[in-house]
Short mmCIF file of C-alpha atoms and ligand atoms in Angstrom, two decimals:
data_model
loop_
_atom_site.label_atom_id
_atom_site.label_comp_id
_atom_site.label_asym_id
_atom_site.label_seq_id
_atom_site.Cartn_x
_atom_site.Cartn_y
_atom_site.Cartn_z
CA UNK A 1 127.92 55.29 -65.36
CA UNK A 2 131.02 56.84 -64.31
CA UNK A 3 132.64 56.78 -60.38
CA UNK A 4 131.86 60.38 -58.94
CA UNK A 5 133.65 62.39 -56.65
CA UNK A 6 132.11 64.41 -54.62
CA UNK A 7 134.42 66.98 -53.21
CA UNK A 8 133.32 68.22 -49.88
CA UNK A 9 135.78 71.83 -49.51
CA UNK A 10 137.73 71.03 -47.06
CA UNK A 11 139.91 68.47 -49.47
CA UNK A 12 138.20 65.39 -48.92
CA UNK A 13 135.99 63.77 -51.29
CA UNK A 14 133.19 61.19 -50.92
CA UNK A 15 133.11 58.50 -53.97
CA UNK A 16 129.72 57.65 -55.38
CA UNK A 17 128.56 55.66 -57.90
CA UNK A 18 126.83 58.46 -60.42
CA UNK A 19 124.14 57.23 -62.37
CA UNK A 20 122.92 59.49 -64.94
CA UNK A 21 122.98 62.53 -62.29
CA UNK A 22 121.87 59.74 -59.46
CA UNK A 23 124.20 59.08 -56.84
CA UNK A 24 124.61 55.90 -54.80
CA UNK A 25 126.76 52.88 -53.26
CA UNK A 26 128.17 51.49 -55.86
CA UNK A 27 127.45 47.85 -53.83
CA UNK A 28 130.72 46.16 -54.67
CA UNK A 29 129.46 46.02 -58.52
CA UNK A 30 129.44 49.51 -59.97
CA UNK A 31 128.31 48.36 -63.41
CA UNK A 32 125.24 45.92 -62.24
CA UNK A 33 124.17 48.68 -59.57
CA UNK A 34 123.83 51.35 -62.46
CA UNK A 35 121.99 49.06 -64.93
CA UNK A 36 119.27 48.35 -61.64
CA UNK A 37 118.79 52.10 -60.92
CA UNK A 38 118.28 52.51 -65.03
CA UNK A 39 115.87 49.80 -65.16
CA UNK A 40 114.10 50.05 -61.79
CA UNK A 41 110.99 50.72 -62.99
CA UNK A 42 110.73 47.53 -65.23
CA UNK A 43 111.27 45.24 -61.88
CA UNK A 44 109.41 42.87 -61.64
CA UNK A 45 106.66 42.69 -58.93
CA UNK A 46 103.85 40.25 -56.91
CA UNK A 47 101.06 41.64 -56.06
CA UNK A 48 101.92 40.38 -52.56
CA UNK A 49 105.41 42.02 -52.43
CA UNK A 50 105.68 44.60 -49.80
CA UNK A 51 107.97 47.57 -50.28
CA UNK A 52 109.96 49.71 -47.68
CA UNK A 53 110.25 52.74 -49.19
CA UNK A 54 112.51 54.72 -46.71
CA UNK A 55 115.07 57.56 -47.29
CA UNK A 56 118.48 56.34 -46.37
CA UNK A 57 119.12 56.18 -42.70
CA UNK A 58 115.44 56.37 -41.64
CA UNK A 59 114.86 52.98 -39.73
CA UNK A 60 114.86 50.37 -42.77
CA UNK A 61 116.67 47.73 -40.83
CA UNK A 62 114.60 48.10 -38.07
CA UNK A 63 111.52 48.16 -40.06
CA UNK A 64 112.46 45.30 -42.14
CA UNK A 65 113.35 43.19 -39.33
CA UNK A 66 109.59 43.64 -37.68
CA UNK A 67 107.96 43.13 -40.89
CA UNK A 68 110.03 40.05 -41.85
CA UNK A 69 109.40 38.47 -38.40
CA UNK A 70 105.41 38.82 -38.73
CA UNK A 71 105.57 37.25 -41.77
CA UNK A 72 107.41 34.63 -40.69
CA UNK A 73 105.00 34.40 -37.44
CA UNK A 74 107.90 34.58 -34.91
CA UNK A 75 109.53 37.04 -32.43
CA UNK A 76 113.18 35.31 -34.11
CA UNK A 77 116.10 37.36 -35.10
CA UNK A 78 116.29 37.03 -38.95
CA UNK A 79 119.04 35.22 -40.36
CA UNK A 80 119.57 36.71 -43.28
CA UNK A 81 120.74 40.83 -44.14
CA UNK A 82 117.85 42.92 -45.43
CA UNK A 83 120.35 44.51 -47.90
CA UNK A 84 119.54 40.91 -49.63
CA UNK A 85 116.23 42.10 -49.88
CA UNK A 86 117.21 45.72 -51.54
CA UNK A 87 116.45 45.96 -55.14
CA UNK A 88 118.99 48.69 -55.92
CA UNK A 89 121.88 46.75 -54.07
CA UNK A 90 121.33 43.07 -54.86
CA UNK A 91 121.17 40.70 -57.61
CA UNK A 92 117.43 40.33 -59.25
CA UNK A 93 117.10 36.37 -60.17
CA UNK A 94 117.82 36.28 -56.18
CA UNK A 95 115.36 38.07 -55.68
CA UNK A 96 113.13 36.70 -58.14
CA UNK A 97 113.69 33.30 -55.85
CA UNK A 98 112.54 34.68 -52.32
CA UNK A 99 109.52 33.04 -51.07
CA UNK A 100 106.36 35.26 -50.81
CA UNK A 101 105.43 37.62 -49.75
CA UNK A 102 108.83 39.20 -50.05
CA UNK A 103 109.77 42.37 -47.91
CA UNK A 104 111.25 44.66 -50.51
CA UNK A 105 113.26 47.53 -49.95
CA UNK A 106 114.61 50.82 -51.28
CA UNK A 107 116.01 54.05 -51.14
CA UNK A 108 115.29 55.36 -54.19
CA UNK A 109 112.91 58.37 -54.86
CA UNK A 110 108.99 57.43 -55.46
CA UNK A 111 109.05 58.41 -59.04
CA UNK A 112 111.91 55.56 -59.44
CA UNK A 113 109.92 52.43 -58.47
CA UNK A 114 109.15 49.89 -60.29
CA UNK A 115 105.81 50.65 -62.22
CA UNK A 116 104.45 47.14 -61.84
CA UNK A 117 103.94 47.88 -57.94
CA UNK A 118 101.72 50.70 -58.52
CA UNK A 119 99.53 48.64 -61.51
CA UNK A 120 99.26 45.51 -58.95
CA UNK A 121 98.70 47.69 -55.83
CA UNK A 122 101.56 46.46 -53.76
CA UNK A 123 101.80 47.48 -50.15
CA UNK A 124 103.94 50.47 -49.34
CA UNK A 125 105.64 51.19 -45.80
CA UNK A 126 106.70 54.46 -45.82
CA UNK A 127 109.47 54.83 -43.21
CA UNK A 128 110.60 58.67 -42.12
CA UNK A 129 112.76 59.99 -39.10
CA UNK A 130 113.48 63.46 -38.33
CA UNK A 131 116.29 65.17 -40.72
CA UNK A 132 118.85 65.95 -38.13
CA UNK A 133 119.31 62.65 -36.84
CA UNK A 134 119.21 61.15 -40.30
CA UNK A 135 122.14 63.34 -41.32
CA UNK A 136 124.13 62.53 -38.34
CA UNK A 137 123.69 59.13 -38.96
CA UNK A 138 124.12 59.15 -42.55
CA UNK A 139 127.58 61.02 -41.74
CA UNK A 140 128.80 58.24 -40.19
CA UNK A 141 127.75 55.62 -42.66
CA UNK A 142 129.33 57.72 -45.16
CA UNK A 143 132.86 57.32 -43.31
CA UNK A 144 132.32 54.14 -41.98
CA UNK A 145 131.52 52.32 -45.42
CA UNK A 146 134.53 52.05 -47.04
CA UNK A 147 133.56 52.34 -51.02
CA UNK A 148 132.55 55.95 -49.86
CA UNK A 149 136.18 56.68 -49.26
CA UNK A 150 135.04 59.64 -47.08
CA UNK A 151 136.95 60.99 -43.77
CA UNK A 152 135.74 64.43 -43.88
CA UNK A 153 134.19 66.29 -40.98
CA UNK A 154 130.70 66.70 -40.11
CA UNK A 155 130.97 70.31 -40.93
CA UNK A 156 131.73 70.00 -44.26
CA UNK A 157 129.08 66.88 -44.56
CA UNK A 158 125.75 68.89 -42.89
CA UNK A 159 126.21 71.31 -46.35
CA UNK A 160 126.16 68.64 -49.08
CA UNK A 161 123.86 66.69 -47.22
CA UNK A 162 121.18 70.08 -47.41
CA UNK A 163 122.18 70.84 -50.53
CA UNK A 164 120.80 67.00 -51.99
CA UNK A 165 124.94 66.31 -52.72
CA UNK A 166 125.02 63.12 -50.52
CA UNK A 167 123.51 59.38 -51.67
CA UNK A 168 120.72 59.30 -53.19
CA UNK A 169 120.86 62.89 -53.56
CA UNK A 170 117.99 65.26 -52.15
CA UNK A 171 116.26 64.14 -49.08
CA UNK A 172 113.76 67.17 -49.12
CA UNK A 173 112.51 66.13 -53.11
CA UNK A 174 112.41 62.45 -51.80
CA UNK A 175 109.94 63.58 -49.24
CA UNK A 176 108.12 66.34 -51.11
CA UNK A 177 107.52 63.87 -54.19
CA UNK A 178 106.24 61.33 -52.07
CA UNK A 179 104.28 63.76 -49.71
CA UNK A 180 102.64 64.91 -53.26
CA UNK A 181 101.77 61.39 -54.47
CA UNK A 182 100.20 60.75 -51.57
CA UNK A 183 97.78 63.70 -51.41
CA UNK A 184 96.92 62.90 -55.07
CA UNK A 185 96.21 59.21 -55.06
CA UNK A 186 94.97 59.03 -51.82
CA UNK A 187 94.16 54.72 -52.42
CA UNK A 188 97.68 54.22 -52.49
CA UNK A 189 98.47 51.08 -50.66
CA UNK A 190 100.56 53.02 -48.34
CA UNK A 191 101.64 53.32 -44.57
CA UNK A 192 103.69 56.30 -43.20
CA UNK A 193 105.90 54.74 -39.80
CA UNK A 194 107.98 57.41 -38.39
CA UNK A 195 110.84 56.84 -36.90
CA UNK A 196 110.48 58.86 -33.68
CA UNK A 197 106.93 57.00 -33.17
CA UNK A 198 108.32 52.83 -33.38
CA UNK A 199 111.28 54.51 -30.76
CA UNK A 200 108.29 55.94 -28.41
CA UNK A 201 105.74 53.27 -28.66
CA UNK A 202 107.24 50.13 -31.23
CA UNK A 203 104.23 48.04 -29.91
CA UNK A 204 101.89 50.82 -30.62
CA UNK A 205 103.47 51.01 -33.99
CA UNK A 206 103.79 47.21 -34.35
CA UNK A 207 100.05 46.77 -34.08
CA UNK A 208 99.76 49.60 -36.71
CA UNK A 209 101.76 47.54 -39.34
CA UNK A 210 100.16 44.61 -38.79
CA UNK A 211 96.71 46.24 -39.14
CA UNK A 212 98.01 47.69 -42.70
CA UNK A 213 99.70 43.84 -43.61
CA UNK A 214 96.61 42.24 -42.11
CA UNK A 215 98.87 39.89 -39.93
CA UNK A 216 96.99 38.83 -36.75
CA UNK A 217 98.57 38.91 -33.39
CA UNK A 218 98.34 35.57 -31.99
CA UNK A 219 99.98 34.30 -28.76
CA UNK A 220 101.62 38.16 -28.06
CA UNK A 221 103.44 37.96 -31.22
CA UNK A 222 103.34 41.83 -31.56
CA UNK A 223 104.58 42.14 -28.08
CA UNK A 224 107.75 39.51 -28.72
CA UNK A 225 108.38 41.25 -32.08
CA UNK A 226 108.39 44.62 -30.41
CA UNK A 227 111.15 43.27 -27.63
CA UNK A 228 112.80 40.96 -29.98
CA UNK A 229 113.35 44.47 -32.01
CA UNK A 230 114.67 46.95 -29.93
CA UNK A 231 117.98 48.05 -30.79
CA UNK A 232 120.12 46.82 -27.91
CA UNK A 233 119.15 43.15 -29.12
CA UNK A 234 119.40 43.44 -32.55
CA UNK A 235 123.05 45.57 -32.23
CA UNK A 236 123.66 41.97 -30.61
CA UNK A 237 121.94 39.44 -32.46
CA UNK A 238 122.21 40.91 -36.05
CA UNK A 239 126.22 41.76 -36.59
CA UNK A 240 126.63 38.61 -38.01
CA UNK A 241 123.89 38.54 -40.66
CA UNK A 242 124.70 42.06 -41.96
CA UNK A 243 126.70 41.74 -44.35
CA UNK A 244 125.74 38.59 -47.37
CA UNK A 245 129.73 39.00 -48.53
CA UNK A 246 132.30 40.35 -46.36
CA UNK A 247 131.86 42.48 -43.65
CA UNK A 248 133.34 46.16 -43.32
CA UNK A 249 135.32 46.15 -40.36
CA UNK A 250 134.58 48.14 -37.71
CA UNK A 251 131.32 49.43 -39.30
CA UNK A 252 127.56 48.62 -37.94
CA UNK A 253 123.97 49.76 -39.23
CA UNK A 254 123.19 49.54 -35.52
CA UNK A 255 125.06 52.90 -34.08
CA UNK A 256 123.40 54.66 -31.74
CA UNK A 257 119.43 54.16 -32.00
CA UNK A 258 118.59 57.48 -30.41
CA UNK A 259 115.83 60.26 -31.28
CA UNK A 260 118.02 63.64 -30.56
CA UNK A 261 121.61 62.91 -31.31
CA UNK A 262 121.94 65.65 -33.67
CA UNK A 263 122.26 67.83 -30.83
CA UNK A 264 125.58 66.40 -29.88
CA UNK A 265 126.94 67.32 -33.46
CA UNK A 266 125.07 70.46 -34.64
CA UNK A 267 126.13 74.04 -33.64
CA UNK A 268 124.11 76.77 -32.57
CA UNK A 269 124.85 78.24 -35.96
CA UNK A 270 124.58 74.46 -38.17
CA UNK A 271 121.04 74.08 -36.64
CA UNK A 272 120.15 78.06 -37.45
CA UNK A 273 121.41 77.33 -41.16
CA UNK A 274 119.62 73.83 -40.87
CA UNK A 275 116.37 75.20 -40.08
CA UNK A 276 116.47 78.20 -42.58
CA UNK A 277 116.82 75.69 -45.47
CA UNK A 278 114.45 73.36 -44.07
CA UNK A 279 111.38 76.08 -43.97
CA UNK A 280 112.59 77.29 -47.49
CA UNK A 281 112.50 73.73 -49.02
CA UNK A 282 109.30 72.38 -47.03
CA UNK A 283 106.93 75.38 -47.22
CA UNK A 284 104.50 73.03 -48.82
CA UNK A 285 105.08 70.07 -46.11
CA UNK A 286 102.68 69.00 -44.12
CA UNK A 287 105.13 66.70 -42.07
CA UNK A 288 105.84 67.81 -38.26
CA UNK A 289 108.51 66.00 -37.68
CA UNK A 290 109.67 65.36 -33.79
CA UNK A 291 113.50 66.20 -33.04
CA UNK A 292 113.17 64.52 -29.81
CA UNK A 293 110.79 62.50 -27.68
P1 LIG B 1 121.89 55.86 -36.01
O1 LIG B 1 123.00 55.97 -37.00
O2 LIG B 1 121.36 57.20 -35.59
O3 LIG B 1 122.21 55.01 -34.85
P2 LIG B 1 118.70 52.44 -41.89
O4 LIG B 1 118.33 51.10 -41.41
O5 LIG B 1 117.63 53.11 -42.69
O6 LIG B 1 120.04 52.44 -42.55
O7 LIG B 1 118.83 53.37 -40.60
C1 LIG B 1 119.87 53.16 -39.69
C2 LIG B 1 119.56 53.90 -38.43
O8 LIG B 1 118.51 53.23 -37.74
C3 LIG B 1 120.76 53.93 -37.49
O9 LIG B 1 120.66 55.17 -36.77
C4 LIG B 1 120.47 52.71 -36.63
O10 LIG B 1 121.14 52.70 -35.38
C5 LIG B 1 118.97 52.85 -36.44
N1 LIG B 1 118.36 51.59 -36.04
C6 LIG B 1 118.52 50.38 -36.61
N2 LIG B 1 117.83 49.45 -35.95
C7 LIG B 1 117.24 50.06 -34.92
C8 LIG B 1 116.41 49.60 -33.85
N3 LIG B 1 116.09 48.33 -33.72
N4 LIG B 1 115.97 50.53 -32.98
C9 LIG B 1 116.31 51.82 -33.11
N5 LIG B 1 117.11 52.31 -34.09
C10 LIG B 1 117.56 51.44 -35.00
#
Protein backbone atom coordinates (compact mmCIF):
# COMPACT_ATOMS: atom_id res chain seq x y z
CA UNK A 1 0.00 0.00 0.00
CA UNK A 2 1.81 3.05 -0.71
CA UNK A 3 0.10 6.93 -1.16
CA UNK A 4 0.08 7.55 -5.06
CA UNK A 5 0.41 10.53 -6.93
CA UNK A 6 -1.11 10.92 -9.77
CA UNK A 7 0.37 13.71 -11.76
CA UNK A 8 -2.07 15.27 -14.09
CA UNK A 9 0.63 17.52 -16.72
CA UNK A 10 -0.17 20.56 -16.01
CA UNK A 11 1.79 20.34 -12.36
CA UNK A 12 -0.86 19.31 -10.22
CA UNK A 13 -1.25 15.99 -8.82
CA UNK A 14 -4.25 14.07 -7.44
CA UNK A 15 -3.29 11.76 -4.21
CA UNK A 16 -4.76 8.29 -4.14
CA UNK A 17 -4.54 5.60 -2.04
CA UNK A 18 -2.76 2.77 -4.50
CA UNK A 19 -3.58 -0.58 -3.72
CA UNK A 20 -1.67 -3.10 -5.51
CA UNK A 21 -2.22 -1.06 -8.95
CA UNK A 22 -5.95 -0.08 -7.46
CA UNK A 23 -6.57 3.36 -6.81
CA UNK A 24 -8.98 4.88 -4.28
CA UNK A 25 -9.92 7.32 -1.24
CA UNK A 26 -7.84 6.48 1.13
CA UNK A 27 -11.12 7.15 3.72
CA UNK A 28 -9.21 8.85 6.51
CA UNK A 29 -7.42 5.29 7.22
CA UNK A 30 -5.04 4.47 4.39
CA UNK A 31 -3.85 1.23 5.96
CA UNK A 32 -7.51 -0.33 6.95
CA UNK A 33 -8.88 0.88 3.40
CA UNK A 34 -6.06 -1.20 1.59
CA UNK A 35 -6.41 -4.36 3.74
CA UNK A 36 -10.61 -4.11 2.70
CA UNK A 37 -9.89 -3.76 -1.06
CA UNK A 38 -7.24 -6.92 -0.55
CA UNK A 39 -9.71 -8.92 1.21
CA UNK A 40 -12.99 -7.88 -0.44
CA UNK A 41 -13.82 -10.92 -1.71
CA UNK A 42 -13.72 -12.82 1.70
CA UNK A 43 -16.59 -10.26 3.11
CA UNK A 44 -18.85 -11.58 4.63
CA UNK A 45 -22.44 -11.73 3.24
CA UNK A 46 -26.52 -12.52 4.09
CA UNK A 47 -28.26 -13.88 1.72
CA UNK A 48 -30.62 -10.92 2.25
CA UNK A 49 -27.91 -8.21 1.81
CA UNK A 50 -28.51 -6.07 -1.14
CA UNK A 51 -25.59 -4.56 -3.02
CA UNK A 52 -25.29 -1.22 -5.02
CA UNK A 53 -22.87 -1.87 -7.31
CA UNK A 54 -22.39 1.58 -9.05
CA UNK A 55 -19.29 3.20 -10.70
CA UNK A 56 -18.31 6.24 -8.75
CA UNK A 57 -20.48 9.21 -9.35
CA UNK A 58 -23.38 7.28 -10.94
CA UNK A 59 -26.40 7.98 -8.51
CA UNK A 60 -25.36 5.74 -5.34
CA UNK A 61 -26.63 8.23 -2.85
CA UNK A 62 -29.63 8.65 -4.54
CA UNK A 63 -30.14 5.06 -5.05
CA UNK A 64 -29.29 4.15 -1.61
CA UNK A 65 -31.50 6.60 -0.12
CA UNK A 66 -34.75 5.03 -2.13
CA UNK A 67 -33.77 1.61 -1.35
CA UNK A 68 -33.07 2.28 2.36
CA UNK A 69 -36.44 4.10 2.73
CA UNK A 70 -38.52 1.00 1.24
CA UNK A 71 -36.98 -1.05 3.51
CA UNK A 72 -37.64 0.87 6.20
CA UNK A 73 -41.42 1.33 4.83
CA UNK A 74 -41.30 5.19 4.93
CA UNK A 75 -41.00 8.21 2.56
CA UNK A 76 -38.31 9.61 5.70
CA UNK A 77 -35.03 11.16 4.99
CA UNK A 78 -32.42 8.65 6.34
CA UNK A 79 -30.49 9.57 9.21
CA UNK A 80 -27.59 8.04 8.76
CA UNK A 81 -24.64 8.53 5.58
CA UNK A 82 -24.69 5.66 3.09
CA UNK A 83 -20.85 5.87 3.05
CA UNK A 84 -21.59 3.90 6.53
CA UNK A 85 -22.99 1.39 4.47
CA UNK A 86 -19.80 1.17 1.89
CA UNK A 87 -17.71 -1.84 2.35
CA UNK A 88 -14.54 -0.37 0.84
CA UNK A 89 -14.80 2.88 3.05
CA UNK A 90 -16.07 1.73 6.44
CA UNK A 91 -15.24 -0.41 9.27
CA UNK A 92 -16.57 -4.26 8.86
CA UNK A 93 -17.72 -5.36 12.61
CA UNK A 94 -20.04 -2.11 11.89
CA UNK A 95 -21.17 -3.45 9.37
CA UNK A 96 -21.41 -6.83 10.55
CA UNK A 97 -23.98 -5.04 13.25
CA UNK A 98 -26.55 -3.38 10.72
CA UNK A 99 -29.91 -4.80 10.96
CA UNK A 100 -31.13 -6.80 7.88
CA UNK A 101 -31.48 -6.61 5.16
CA UNK A 102 -28.56 -4.26 4.86
CA UNK A 103 -28.18 -1.93 1.71
CA UNK A 104 -24.59 -2.51 0.73
CA UNK A 105 -22.59 -0.50 -1.41
CA UNK A 106 -19.54 -0.26 -3.66
CA UNK A 107 -17.49 1.04 -6.21
CA UNK A 108 -15.32 -1.49 -6.85
CA UNK A 109 -15.12 -3.52 -10.19
CA UNK A 110 -17.50 -6.82 -10.40
CA UNK A 111 -14.62 -9.18 -10.36
CA UNK A 112 -13.74 -7.54 -6.76
CA UNK A 113 -16.87 -8.50 -4.76
CA UNK A 114 -17.11 -10.44 -2.22
CA UNK A 115 -17.55 -14.15 -3.46
CA UNK A 116 -20.04 -15.07 -0.78
CA UNK A 117 -22.72 -12.73 -2.60
CA UNK A 118 -22.56 -14.58 -5.73
CA UNK A 119 -22.68 -18.34 -3.77
CA UNK A 120 -25.85 -16.95 -1.64
CA UNK A 121 -27.44 -15.09 -4.60
CA UNK A 122 -27.59 -11.67 -3.12
CA UNK A 123 -29.49 -8.96 -4.90
CA UNK A 124 -27.55 -6.68 -7.17
CA UNK A 125 -28.62 -2.98 -8.20
CA UNK A 126 -26.65 -2.04 -10.85
CA UNK A 127 -26.59 1.78 -10.99
CA UNK A 128 -25.10 3.57 -14.43
CA UNK A 129 -25.31 7.28 -15.73
CA UNK A 130 -24.01 8.53 -18.89
CA UNK A 131 -19.98 9.02 -18.96
CA UNK A 132 -19.86 12.70 -19.54
CA UNK A 133 -21.77 13.73 -16.70
CA UNK A 134 -20.08 11.20 -14.47
CA UNK A 135 -16.70 12.75 -15.30
CA UNK A 136 -17.84 16.19 -14.70
CA UNK A 137 -19.05 15.26 -11.56
CA UNK A 138 -16.33 13.10 -10.53
CA UNK A 139 -14.02 16.28 -11.37
CA UNK A 140 -15.44 18.07 -8.85
CA UNK A 141 -15.44 15.47 -6.14
CA UNK A 142 -11.93 15.02 -6.93
CA UNK A 143 -11.19 18.82 -5.93
CA UNK A 144 -13.70 19.17 -3.53
CA UNK A 145 -12.57 16.12 -1.25
CA UNK A 146 -9.73 17.18 0.36
CA UNK A 147 -7.49 13.76 0.81
CA UNK A 148 -7.46 14.03 -3.11
CA UNK A 149 -5.35 17.11 -2.79
CA UNK A 150 -6.35 17.95 -6.41
CA UNK A 151 -6.89 21.68 -7.90
CA UNK A 152 -6.19 20.93 -11.40
CA UNK A 153 -8.37 21.90 -14.32
CA UNK A 154 -10.94 19.98 -16.01
CA UNK A 155 -8.78 19.82 -19.02
CA UNK A 156 -6.17 18.07 -17.65
CA UNK A 157 -8.83 15.76 -15.55
CA UNK A 158 -11.21 14.61 -18.85
CA UNK A 159 -7.60 12.71 -20.04
CA UNK A 160 -6.84 10.64 -16.92
CA UNK A 161 -10.29 10.14 -16.33
CA UNK A 162 -10.45 8.26 -20.22
CA UNK A 163 -7.42 6.89 -19.80
CA UNK A 164 -8.80 4.66 -16.35
CA UNK A 165 -6.04 7.13 -14.24
CA UNK A 166 -8.77 8.52 -11.85
CA UNK A 167 -10.40 6.42 -8.61
CA UNK A 168 -11.10 3.35 -9.02
CA UNK A 169 -9.33 3.40 -12.17
CA UNK A 170 -11.10 2.42 -15.60
CA UNK A 171 -14.71 3.21 -15.90
CA UNK A 172 -15.00 1.54 -19.44
CA UNK A 173 -13.47 -2.16 -17.85
CA UNK A 174 -15.89 -1.54 -14.86
CA UNK A 175 -18.69 -1.52 -17.31
CA UNK A 176 -17.43 -3.96 -19.93
CA UNK A 177 -16.69 -6.65 -17.08
CA UNK A 178 -19.94 -6.28 -15.69
CA UNK A 179 -21.77 -5.94 -19.13
CA UNK A 180 -19.90 -9.50 -19.78
CA UNK A 181 -21.02 -11.16 -16.53
CA UNK A 182 -24.21 -10.34 -17.18
CA UNK A 183 -24.63 -11.83 -20.67
CA UNK A 184 -22.98 -15.00 -19.28
CA UNK A 185 -24.89 -15.72 -16.12
CA UNK A 186 -27.93 -14.41 -17.17
CA UNK A 187 -29.74 -15.65 -13.33
CA UNK A 188 -27.74 -13.17 -11.76
CA UNK A 189 -29.75 -11.52 -9.10
CA UNK A 190 -29.28 -8.31 -10.82
CA UNK A 191 -31.07 -4.92 -11.71
CA UNK A 192 -29.56 -2.32 -14.14
CA UNK A 193 -31.14 1.52 -12.90
CA UNK A 194 -29.76 4.15 -15.05
CA UNK A 195 -29.24 7.22 -14.02
CA UNK A 196 -30.86 9.28 -16.79
CA UNK A 197 -34.12 6.95 -16.33
CA UNK A 198 -34.80 7.58 -12.03
CA UNK A 199 -34.09 11.61 -13.31
CA UNK A 200 -36.96 11.14 -16.15
CA UNK A 201 -39.41 8.97 -14.44
CA UNK A 202 -37.99 8.11 -10.45
CA UNK A 203 -41.58 6.71 -9.81
CA UNK A 204 -41.42 4.68 -12.90
CA UNK A 205 -38.08 3.53 -11.73
CA UNK A 206 -39.15 3.31 -8.06
CA UNK A 207 -41.80 0.75 -8.89
CA UNK A 208 -39.06 -1.10 -10.90
CA UNK A 209 -36.87 -1.57 -7.72
CA UNK A 210 -39.39 -2.52 -5.68
CA UNK A 211 -40.61 -5.17 -8.16
CA UNK A 212 -36.82 -6.59 -8.17
CA UNK A 213 -36.69 -6.21 -3.89
CA UNK A 214 -40.25 -7.51 -3.77
CA UNK A 215 -41.29 -4.51 -1.47
CA UNK A 216 -45.03 -3.75 -1.90
CA UNK A 217 -46.32 -0.30 -2.34
CA UNK A 218 -48.76 0.31 0.29
CA UNK A 219 -50.45 3.65 1.14
CA UNK A 220 -48.39 5.53 -2.06
CA UNK A 221 -45.19 4.67 -0.50
CA UNK A 222 -43.48 4.59 -3.99
CA UNK A 223 -44.97 7.89 -4.77
CA UNK A 224 -43.64 9.60 -1.21
CA UNK A 225 -40.26 7.85 -1.75
CA UNK A 226 -40.05 9.20 -5.25
CA UNK A 227 -40.79 13.03 -3.87
CA UNK A 228 -39.11 12.48 -0.64
CA UNK A 229 -35.98 11.69 -3.16
CA UNK A 230 -35.60 14.22 -5.55
CA UNK A 231 -32.54 16.09 -5.30
CA UNK A 232 -33.69 19.54 -4.24
CA UNK A 233 -34.92 17.81 -0.88
CA UNK A 234 -32.32 15.65 -0.19
CA UNK A 235 -29.45 18.64 -1.08
CA UNK A 236 -31.61 19.99 2.00
CA UNK A 237 -32.42 17.33 4.24
CA UNK A 238 -29.22 15.15 3.90
CA UNK A 239 -26.05 17.74 4.51
CA UNK A 240 -26.09 16.88 7.89
CA UNK A 241 -25.99 13.07 7.76
CA UNK A 242 -23.21 12.96 5.13
CA UNK A 243 -20.48 12.76 6.66
CA UNK A 244 -20.27 9.81 10.01
CA UNK A 245 -16.86 11.94 11.18
CA UNK A 246 -16.23 15.37 10.19
CA UNK A 247 -17.50 17.03 7.41
CA UNK A 248 -15.34 18.53 4.42
CA UNK A 249 -16.15 21.99 4.30
CA UNK A 250 -17.61 23.39 1.57
CA UNK A 251 -18.02 20.01 -0.22
CA UNK A 252 -21.57 18.17 -1.00
CA UNK A 253 -22.43 14.75 -2.84
CA UNK A 254 -25.53 16.71 -3.83
CA UNK A 255 -24.02 19.25 -6.69
CA UNK A 256 -25.93 19.74 -9.41
CA UNK A 257 -28.39 16.66 -10.12
CA UNK A 258 -28.66 17.33 -13.83
CA UNK A 259 -28.65 14.88 -17.02
CA UNK A 260 -26.45 17.16 -19.61
CA UNK A 261 -24.02 19.21 -17.63
CA UNK A 262 -21.12 17.98 -19.43
CA UNK A 263 -21.99 20.28 -22.05
CA UNK A 264 -21.18 23.26 -19.94
CA UNK A 265 -17.53 21.85 -19.46
CA UNK A 266 -16.62 19.86 -22.61
CA UNK A 267 -15.22 21.52 -25.81
CA UNK A 268 -16.10 20.94 -29.21
CA UNK A 269 -12.76 19.24 -29.46
CA UNK A 270 -12.92 17.31 -25.52
CA UNK A 271 -16.29 15.77 -26.67
CA UNK A 272 -14.69 14.79 -30.38
CA UNK A 273 -11.68 13.12 -28.38
CA UNK A 274 -14.37 11.83 -25.80
CA UNK A 275 -16.35 10.08 -28.27
CA UNK A 276 -13.40 8.61 -30.35
CA UNK A 277 -12.21 6.74 -27.20
CA UNK A 278 -15.55 5.85 -26.17
CA UNK A 279 -16.41 3.84 -29.65
CA UNK A 280 -12.79 2.38 -29.47
CA UNK A 281 -13.23 1.06 -25.86
CA UNK A 282 -17.08 0.03 -26.13
CA UNK A 283 -17.21 -1.65 -29.56
CA UNK A 284 -18.54 -4.65 -27.77
CA UNK A 285 -21.22 -2.54 -25.57
CA UNK A 286 -24.47 -2.97 -25.85
CA UNK A 287 -25.29 0.09 -23.51
CA UNK A 288 -27.01 3.27 -25.26
CA UNK A 289 -26.49 5.51 -22.93
CA UNK A 290 -28.69 8.98 -22.97
CA UNK A 291 -26.51 12.32 -22.73
CA UNK A 292 -29.58 14.21 -22.12
CA UNK A 293 -33.30 13.83 -21.56
P1 LIG B 1 -23.47 15.79 -9.90
O1 LIG B 1 -22.07 15.92 -9.39
O2 LIG B 1 -23.54 15.77 -11.39
O3 LIG B 1 -24.40 16.77 -9.31
P2 LIG B 1 -22.79 9.25 -6.26
O4 LIG B 1 -23.87 9.24 -5.27
O5 LIG B 1 -22.63 7.96 -7.00
O6 LIG B 1 -21.51 9.77 -5.67
O7 LIG B 1 -23.21 10.28 -7.40
C1 LIG B 1 -23.28 11.65 -7.11
C2 LIG B 1 -24.04 12.33 -8.21
O8 LIG B 1 -25.42 12.00 -8.10
C3 LIG B 1 -23.93 13.84 -8.10
O9 LIG B 1 -23.99 14.33 -9.45
C4 LIG B 1 -25.18 14.16 -7.30
O10 LIG B 1 -25.62 15.50 -7.40
C5 LIG B 1 -26.17 13.20 -7.94
N1 LIG B 1 -27.32 12.96 -7.08
C6 LIG B 1 -27.31 12.62 -5.77
N2 LIG B 1 -28.56 12.52 -5.31
C7 LIG B 1 -29.38 12.84 -6.31
C8 LIG B 1 -30.80 12.94 -6.43
N3 LIG B 1 -31.60 12.72 -5.40
N4 LIG B 1 -31.29 13.27 -7.64
C9 LIG B 1 -30.48 13.50 -8.68
N5 LIG B 1 -29.13 13.44 -8.63
C10 LIG B 1 -28.58 13.09 -7.45
Amino acid sequence: MTEYKQEDGDGHSITYLNTDGYWTCTFNAPQETAKKIREMANFKCRADDVFICAPVKSGTHWTWEIISMMFEGKAETIKRSKIENMIEAFSWEALENLPSPRVLNTHVHYSRLPKEARVLRCKFVYVLRNPKDLAVSLYNHTKGITAFEYDGKWENFLPLFLQGKTEYNSWFEYVLEWEKEMSTSPNLPVHLVYYEDLKENTLREVRRLGKFLGVEDTGGLFEAISEKCQFENMAKDKQKYLFPQDPIEGFTFYRKGDVGDWKNWFTIAQNEYFDKIYRDMMKSSKHNFRYQI
